[in-house]
Short mmCIF file of C-alpha atoms in Angstrom, two decimals:
data_model
loop_
_atom_site.label_atom_id
_atom_site.label_comp_id
_atom_site.label_asym_id
_atom_site.label_seq_id
_atom_site.Cartn_x
_atom_site.Cartn_y
_atom_site.Cartn_z
CA UNK O 1 9.45 6.28 23.54
CA UNK O 2 5.92 7.65 23.42
CA UNK O 3 6.86 11.28 22.98
CA UNK O 4 9.92 10.36 20.96
CA UNK O 5 7.80 8.64 18.32
CA UNK O 6 4.82 11.05 18.31
CA UNK O 7 5.89 14.28 16.73
CA UNK O 8 3.72 16.40 18.96
CA UNK O 9 6.36 18.93 20.19
CA UNK O 10 6.61 17.23 23.61
CA UNK O 11 10.19 16.72 24.60
CA UNK O 12 11.07 13.18 25.76
CA UNK O 13 13.21 12.58 28.85
CA UNK O 14 15.91 9.84 28.99
CA UNK O 15 16.62 8.43 32.41
CA UNK O 16 19.08 5.45 32.83
CA UNK O 17 16.77 4.01 35.59
CA UNK O 18 13.83 3.82 33.06
CA UNK O 19 16.10 2.13 30.54
CA UNK O 20 17.30 -0.45 33.08
CA UNK O 21 13.67 -1.15 34.12
CA UNK O 22 12.75 -1.53 30.41
CA UNK O 23 15.47 -4.10 29.95
CA UNK O 24 14.41 -5.95 33.11
CA UNK O 25 10.76 -6.11 32.01
CA UNK O 26 11.67 -7.30 28.55
CA UNK O 27 13.91 -10.08 29.93
CA UNK O 28 11.07 -11.20 32.23
CA UNK O 29 8.64 -11.47 29.28
CA UNK O 30 11.35 -13.27 27.18
CA UNK O 31 11.81 -15.86 29.92
CA UNK O 32 8.01 -16.39 30.15
CA UNK O 33 7.71 -16.70 26.36
CA UNK O 34 10.53 -19.19 26.13
CA UNK O 35 9.00 -21.32 28.87
CA UNK O 36 5.65 -21.21 27.07
CA UNK O 37 7.05 -22.41 23.72
CA UNK O 38 9.21 -25.15 25.30
CA UNK O 39 8.73 -28.33 23.41
CA UNK O 40 7.07 -26.66 20.41
CA UNK O 41 8.90 -27.08 17.16
CA UNK O 42 9.39 -23.99 15.03
CA UNK O 43 6.98 -21.89 17.12
CA UNK O 44 5.51 -18.58 15.92
CA UNK O 45 5.42 -15.59 18.26
CA UNK O 46 3.63 -12.30 17.73
CA UNK O 47 4.91 -9.41 19.91
CA UNK O 48 2.82 -6.29 20.34
CA UNK O 49 4.03 -2.76 20.53
CA UNK O 50 6.88 -0.44 21.49
CA UNK O 51 7.13 -1.53 25.12
CA UNK O 52 8.75 -4.86 23.93
CA UNK O 53 11.30 -3.65 21.40
CA UNK O 54 13.97 -5.81 22.94
CA UNK O 55 11.88 -8.87 23.05
CA UNK O 56 12.43 -10.35 19.58
CA UNK O 57 16.22 -10.52 19.97
CA UNK O 58 15.89 -12.08 23.49
CA UNK O 59 13.53 -14.74 22.27
CA UNK O 60 15.75 -15.47 19.21
CA UNK O 61 18.88 -15.88 21.46
CA UNK O 62 17.10 -18.75 23.30
CA UNK O 63 15.09 -20.15 20.46
CA UNK O 64 16.67 -19.39 17.12
CA UNK O 65 14.09 -21.74 15.46
CA UNK O 66 11.20 -19.48 16.54
CA UNK O 67 9.60 -17.26 13.98
CA UNK O 68 8.98 -13.85 15.50
CA UNK O 69 6.89 -10.93 14.41
CA UNK O 70 6.53 -7.63 16.20
CA UNK O 71 3.86 -5.07 15.41
CA UNK O 72 4.69 -1.41 16.34
CA UNK O 73 1.39 0.27 17.08
CA UNK O 74 2.65 3.83 17.14
CA UNK O 75 4.39 5.98 14.55
CA UNK O 76 8.04 5.53 13.67
CA UNK O 77 9.59 8.98 13.33
CA UNK O 78 12.29 10.21 10.98
CA UNK O 79 15.93 9.14 11.67
CA UNK O 80 16.83 12.58 13.07
CA UNK O 81 14.06 12.42 15.68
CA UNK O 82 14.69 8.79 16.73
CA UNK O 83 18.42 9.42 16.71
CA UNK O 84 18.35 11.49 19.95
CA UNK O 85 17.52 8.31 21.93
CA UNK O 86 20.64 7.27 23.91
CA UNK O 87 19.64 3.57 23.39
CA UNK O 88 18.87 3.81 19.72
CA UNK O 89 21.14 1.01 18.70
CA UNK O 90 19.96 -1.35 21.39
CA UNK O 91 16.31 -0.86 20.46
CA UNK O 92 17.01 -1.39 16.81
CA UNK O 93 19.02 -4.55 17.45
CA UNK O 94 16.17 -5.83 19.57
CA UNK O 95 13.59 -5.20 16.81
CA UNK O 96 15.85 -6.75 14.16
CA UNK O 97 15.77 -10.06 16.11
CA UNK O 98 12.26 -10.41 14.49
CA UNK O 99 11.71 -12.06 11.20
CA UNK O 100 8.87 -9.61 10.52
CA UNK O 101 8.38 -5.92 11.76
CA UNK O 102 4.98 -4.45 11.08
CA UNK O 103 3.84 -0.84 11.04
CA UNK O 104 0.48 0.75 10.18
CA UNK O 105 1.54 2.56 7.02
CA UNK O 106 4.30 2.49 4.42
CA UNK O 107 5.64 5.89 5.54
CA UNK O 108 6.57 4.42 8.97
CA UNK O 109 8.32 1.53 7.26
CA UNK O 110 10.34 3.93 5.23
CA UNK O 111 11.40 5.84 8.33
CA UNK O 112 12.38 2.62 10.06
CA UNK O 113 14.57 1.52 7.22
CA UNK O 114 16.25 4.99 7.08
CA UNK O 115 16.88 4.79 10.84
CA UNK O 116 18.47 1.37 10.61
CA UNK O 117 20.56 2.48 7.60
CA UNK O 118 21.98 5.38 9.49
CA UNK O 119 22.48 3.65 12.87
CA UNK O 120 23.63 0.11 12.18
CA UNK O 121 25.85 -1.75 9.77
CA UNK O 122 23.43 -3.72 7.66
CA UNK O 123 22.38 -4.48 4.10
CA UNK O 124 19.02 -3.06 3.07
CA UNK O 125 17.05 -4.28 0.05
CA UNK O 126 14.67 -1.38 -0.65
CA UNK O 127 12.70 -3.36 -3.36
CA UNK O 128 11.66 -6.09 -0.90
CA UNK O 129 11.90 -4.02 2.27
CA UNK O 130 14.26 -6.51 3.88
CA UNK O 131 17.15 -5.84 6.27
CA UNK O 132 19.97 -8.35 6.58
CA UNK O 133 22.22 -8.01 9.58
CA UNK O 134 24.70 -10.61 10.79
CA UNK O 135 23.14 -13.22 8.56
CA UNK O 136 19.57 -12.64 9.69
CA UNK O 137 16.91 -11.16 7.50
CA UNK O 138 14.00 -8.97 8.82
CA UNK O 139 11.13 -8.04 6.59
CA UNK O 140 9.43 -4.64 7.20
CA UNK O 141 5.84 -4.37 6.05
CA UNK O 142 2.75 -2.25 6.51
CA UNK O 143 -0.39 -3.75 8.11
CA UNK O 144 -3.13 -1.10 8.70
CA UNK O 145 -4.88 -2.25 11.86
CA UNK O 146 -8.69 -1.81 12.01
CA UNK O 147 -11.79 -2.69 14.01
CA UNK O 148 -14.45 -5.43 13.89
CA UNK O 149 -17.27 -4.57 11.52
CA UNK O 150 -20.79 -5.30 12.75
CA UNK O 151 -22.94 -7.76 10.85
CA UNK O 152 -25.89 -5.71 9.75
CA UNK O 153 -28.77 -5.56 7.23
CA UNK O 154 -27.72 -4.51 3.72
CA UNK O 155 -30.30 -1.76 3.91
CA UNK O 156 -28.93 1.58 5.26
CA UNK O 157 -32.35 2.33 6.84
CA UNK O 158 -31.91 -0.70 9.12
CA UNK O 159 -29.60 1.35 11.43
CA UNK O 160 -30.94 3.08 14.56
CA UNK O 161 -32.86 6.25 14.33
CA UNK O 162 -30.10 8.91 14.78
CA UNK O 163 -32.54 11.74 15.48
CA UNK O 164 -34.29 9.81 18.23
CA UNK O 165 -31.02 8.81 19.74
CA UNK O 166 -29.74 12.44 19.62
CA UNK O 167 -32.82 13.66 21.48
CA UNK O 168 -32.43 10.99 24.14
CA UNK O 169 -28.74 11.92 24.63
CA UNK O 170 -29.51 15.66 24.89
CA UNK O 171 -32.19 14.83 27.45
CA UNK O 172 -29.81 12.73 29.42
CA UNK O 173 -27.21 15.49 29.29
CA UNK O 174 -29.69 18.10 30.23
CA UNK O 175 -28.90 20.32 27.33
CA UNK O 176 -31.14 21.86 24.63
CA UNK O 177 -29.58 21.60 21.16
CA UNK O 178 -30.36 20.31 17.60
CA UNK O 179 -26.89 19.29 16.28
CA UNK O 180 -24.39 16.89 17.97
CA UNK O 181 -20.65 16.50 17.53
CA UNK O 182 -18.61 13.89 19.28
CA UNK O 183 -15.01 13.16 20.13
CA UNK O 184 -13.72 9.96 21.92
CA UNK O 185 -10.09 9.96 23.15
CA UNK O 186 -7.67 9.04 25.90
CA UNK O 187 -6.64 12.26 27.62
CA UNK O 188 -3.22 12.32 25.88
CA UNK O 189 -1.33 15.35 24.55
CA UNK O 190 -0.98 13.62 21.12
CA UNK O 191 -4.76 13.76 20.61
CA UNK O 192 -4.87 17.50 20.00
CA UNK O 193 -7.72 18.11 22.43
CA UNK O 194 -6.87 21.72 23.35
CA UNK O 195 -6.64 22.48 19.65
CA UNK O 196 -10.03 20.80 19.03
CA UNK O 197 -11.77 22.85 21.74
CA UNK O 198 -10.26 26.12 20.43
CA UNK O 199 -11.32 25.23 16.89
CA UNK O 200 -14.91 24.75 18.21
CA UNK O 201 -14.64 28.12 19.76
CA UNK O 202 -13.52 29.59 16.49
CA UNK O 203 -16.50 27.93 14.76
CA UNK O 204 -18.89 29.59 17.20
CA UNK O 205 -17.21 32.96 16.43
CA UNK O 206 -17.31 32.33 12.69
CA UNK O 207 -20.82 30.96 12.50
CA UNK O 208 -22.88 32.48 15.30
CA UNK O 209 -26.11 31.14 13.80
CA UNK O 210 -25.12 27.75 15.31
CA UNK O 211 -25.02 29.13 18.83
CA UNK O 212 -27.75 27.49 20.73
CA UNK O 213 -27.88 24.64 18.26
CA UNK O 214 -24.63 22.70 18.20
CA UNK O 215 -23.27 20.90 21.23
CA UNK O 216 -20.00 19.01 21.11
CA UNK O 217 -19.51 16.14 23.57
CA UNK O 218 -16.01 14.94 24.36
CA UNK O 219 -15.75 11.47 25.95
CA UNK O 220 -12.34 11.57 27.58
CA UNK O 221 -10.63 8.63 29.30
CA UNK O 222 -8.03 9.56 31.85
CA UNK O 223 -4.67 7.81 31.27
CA UNK O 224 -1.26 7.72 32.87
CA UNK O 225 -2.54 9.79 35.75
CA UNK O 226 0.64 9.17 37.75
CA UNK O 227 2.53 11.38 35.35
CA UNK O 228 2.35 15.08 36.19
CA UNK O 229 2.10 16.18 32.52
CA UNK O 230 -1.05 14.12 32.07
CA UNK O 231 -2.64 15.48 35.21
CA UNK O 232 -1.77 19.02 34.05
CA UNK O 233 -3.37 18.28 30.62
CA UNK O 234 -6.62 17.13 32.25
CA UNK O 235 -6.75 20.28 34.33
CA UNK O 236 -6.04 22.44 31.26
CA UNK O 237 -8.79 20.79 29.34
CA UNK O 238 -11.34 21.32 32.12
CA UNK O 239 -10.32 25.02 32.33
CA UNK O 240 -10.61 25.49 28.58
CA UNK O 241 -14.09 23.98 28.47
CA UNK O 242 -15.19 26.11 31.35
CA UNK O 243 -13.76 29.24 29.64
CA UNK O 244 -15.50 28.50 26.36
CA UNK O 245 -18.81 27.64 27.94
CA UNK O 246 -18.69 30.94 29.91
CA UNK O 247 -18.39 32.76 26.66
CA UNK O 248 -21.25 31.13 24.81
CA UNK O 249 -23.64 29.22 27.16
CA UNK O 250 -27.22 30.41 27.07
CA UNK O 251 -29.95 28.98 29.30
CA UNK O 252 -30.17 25.25 28.79
CA UNK O 253 -27.55 25.22 25.98
CA UNK O 254 -23.82 24.65 26.27
CA UNK O 255 -21.41 24.39 23.33
CA UNK O 256 -19.01 21.90 25.10
CA UNK O 257 -19.69 18.98 27.35
CA UNK O 258 -16.58 17.18 28.68
CA UNK O 259 -17.36 13.67 30.12
CA UNK O 260 -14.27 12.33 31.84
CA UNK O 261 -14.24 8.64 32.78
CA UNK O 262 -13.73 5.14 31.50
CA UNK O 263 -16.44 4.65 28.90
CA UNK O 264 -17.44 1.21 27.59
CA UNK O 265 -18.35 0.45 23.95
CA UNK O 266 -21.98 0.42 25.06
CA UNK O 267 -21.54 3.91 26.51
CA UNK O 268 -19.97 5.32 23.36
CA UNK O 269 -21.97 3.61 20.62
CA UNK O 270 -25.10 5.84 20.95
CA UNK O 271 -22.97 8.94 20.56
CA UNK O 272 -21.35 7.49 17.39
CA UNK O 273 -24.80 6.59 16.03
CA UNK O 274 -26.36 10.00 16.74
CA UNK O 275 -23.55 12.42 16.07
CA UNK O 276 -23.82 14.71 13.07
CA UNK O 277 -20.02 14.57 12.92
CA UNK O 278 -17.08 12.93 14.75
CA UNK O 279 -13.98 15.11 15.19
CA UNK O 280 -10.50 13.47 15.28
CA UNK O 281 -7.75 16.04 15.66
CA UNK O 282 -4.69 13.85 16.58
CA UNK O 283 -1.46 15.78 16.26
CA UNK O 284 0.22 12.39 15.34
CA UNK O 285 -1.29 8.89 15.43
CA UNK O 286 -0.16 5.52 14.15
CA UNK O 287 -3.63 4.79 13.07
CA UNK O 288 -6.55 6.11 15.20
CA UNK O 289 -9.31 3.53 15.61
CA UNK O 290 -11.86 6.04 16.87
CA UNK O 291 -12.26 7.16 13.20
CA UNK O 292 -12.93 3.61 12.17
CA UNK O 293 -15.21 2.89 15.10
CA UNK O 294 -17.32 5.88 14.10
CA UNK O 295 -17.60 4.77 10.53
CA UNK O 296 -18.45 1.12 11.50
CA UNK O 297 -21.20 2.36 13.84
CA UNK O 298 -23.06 4.38 11.15
CA UNK O 299 -25.28 1.69 9.71
CA UNK O 300 -27.53 4.51 8.53
CA UNK O 301 -24.76 5.90 6.39
CA UNK O 302 -25.30 9.35 7.84
CA UNK O 303 -22.82 11.51 9.64
CA UNK O 304 -19.46 12.99 8.66
CA UNK O 305 -15.90 12.23 9.80
CA UNK O 306 -13.50 15.11 10.34
CA UNK O 307 -10.02 13.59 10.45
CA UNK O 308 -6.55 14.78 11.15
CA UNK O 309 -4.22 14.36 8.18
CA UNK O 310 -1.53 13.25 10.65
CA UNK O 311 -3.22 9.99 11.37
CA UNK O 312 -2.63 6.62 9.65
CA UNK O 313 -6.35 6.35 9.16
CA UNK O 314 -6.23 9.37 6.76
CA UNK O 315 -4.44 7.20 4.27
CA UNK O 316 -7.45 4.84 4.05
CA UNK O 317 -10.48 7.01 4.86
CA UNK O 318 -10.05 9.40 1.95
CA UNK O 319 -13.80 10.40 1.90
CA UNK O 320 -13.34 11.94 5.33
CA UNK O 321 -12.98 15.80 5.75
CA UNK O 322 -9.16 15.86 6.19
CA UNK O 323 -7.72 18.74 8.28
CA UNK O 324 -4.51 20.01 9.77
CA UNK O 325 -5.48 20.11 13.49
CA UNK O 326 -3.08 23.02 14.08
CA UNK O 327 -5.14 25.09 11.64
CA UNK O 328 -8.14 26.30 13.69
CA UNK O 329 -9.72 28.01 10.77
CA UNK O 330 -9.58 24.87 8.59
CA UNK O 331 -11.11 22.79 11.31
CA UNK O 332 -13.79 25.40 11.84
CA UNK O 333 -14.60 25.32 8.18
CA UNK O 334 -14.65 21.49 8.16
CA UNK O 335 -17.25 21.53 11.01
CA UNK O 336 -19.32 23.94 8.94
CA UNK O 337 -19.01 21.67 5.88
CA UNK O 338 -20.06 18.67 7.87
CA UNK O 339 -23.17 20.42 9.19
CA UNK O 340 -24.19 21.88 5.84
CA UNK O 341 -23.27 18.81 3.68
CA UNK O 342 -26.16 17.47 1.56
CA UNK O 343 -27.60 14.06 2.60
CA UNK O 344 -26.52 12.57 -0.75
CA UNK O 345 -22.93 13.69 -0.34
CA UNK O 346 -22.82 12.61 3.27
CA UNK O 347 -24.20 9.15 2.30
CA UNK O 348 -21.72 8.73 -0.54
CA UNK O 349 -18.81 9.56 1.65
CA UNK O 350 -19.92 7.39 4.52
CA UNK O 351 -20.71 4.43 2.29
CA UNK O 352 -17.26 4.55 0.77
CA UNK O 353 -15.61 4.72 4.17
CA UNK O 354 -17.76 1.78 5.45
CA UNK O 355 -16.75 -0.40 2.50
CA UNK O 356 -13.07 0.24 3.33
CA UNK O 357 -13.49 -0.58 7.06
CA UNK O 358 -15.65 -3.62 6.28
CA UNK O 359 -13.16 -5.10 3.89
CA UNK O 360 -10.01 -4.18 5.82
CA UNK O 361 -11.28 -5.24 9.27
CA UNK O 362 -9.23 -6.32 12.25
CA UNK O 363 -9.62 -10.05 11.46
CA UNK O 364 -8.09 -9.46 8.02
CA UNK O 365 -5.28 -7.48 9.66
CA UNK O 366 -4.48 -10.30 12.11
CA UNK O 367 -4.67 -12.90 9.26
CA UNK O 368 -2.32 -10.86 7.06
CA UNK O 369 0.27 -10.51 9.89
CA UNK O 370 0.25 -14.16 10.77
CA UNK O 371 0.13 -15.46 7.19
CA UNK O 372 3.04 -13.19 6.24
CA UNK O 373 5.04 -14.67 9.20
CA UNK O 374 4.12 -18.24 8.14
CA UNK O 375 5.15 -17.54 4.53
CA UNK O 376 8.56 -16.34 5.74
CA UNK O 377 8.98 -19.64 7.49
CA UNK O 378 7.88 -21.65 4.49
CA UNK O 379 10.11 -19.85 2.08
CA UNK O 380 13.12 -20.51 4.29
CA UNK O 381 12.23 -24.14 4.77
CA UNK O 382 12.40 -24.68 0.98
CA UNK O 383 15.80 -23.20 0.60
#
């Protein structure tokens, strides 16, 4: 389901053994949930993510009085892409057991309705984004997820000294540079990391005056290491970093530093607070919270966000420098723009993005999902 839903040109494989295991795991979680809500009248259940697509229907079969919402954290592709899944109908039926299905953005809601329309006999109300199947109605709504926003002083100058932090980070990394870029990602093929490193190489070719000055640090967290494709990706990234550094490194300066490991928020925060720009080059992402974490961390209202147009976050953070991650020249130019941007322009952009993240934070997201589910229950109770 991961490569199926992320249009990143990685072919999914479909094995009956995997499908049977998915069914077994969903049944186990359904049994645990039903046990947990035993004795509770009209319980509300919130299910998270694509792993549990079958769970809403399984819960409803045992507890038809339960009100169930499921939030799908990854993209929902177009009907043609999802249609290659051999168990498409079973997955859709499982999801339509929910009273509320949530996605990050309206575009994914639209794709979901189109997929149901093509695959199952149902009645779809496109004005209210409701699907009626076999007497049960499922509402489909967008709920853009976010991050917690720190409680800070209203004065931008109250933030940490980014230049001091930058010097401390360079000293710790044993590199001599004046400008810092940062990326924070799981080592997944959907994150566009090879494209990112090659765009940085293109930048060094196009703007040689920044050689010896700009160092980009990638904080990469290994993931799904039992899968060969992920191990191969980690190896390819290491090889690419080594190749690029061989081309450009000079004395104590390196253009790329690749820090693999599980990094805590405390590890990452200084890089967010010090970086001249944060680079997010996802090939496809439901939302991408790194972009919002970077913005939330910039209490000084400095720095620039370079953001893939193929992320859900691009719909909200319109003041970011939006790029097509496949276009290396465009990403290179965005890096140059970020580094040459006037302090006034940078502050205006960052202030606007910070207002968006502050207002639409993760607590409001959770409140919106749960209140929407409760309203569905109330409206039915009054009929």
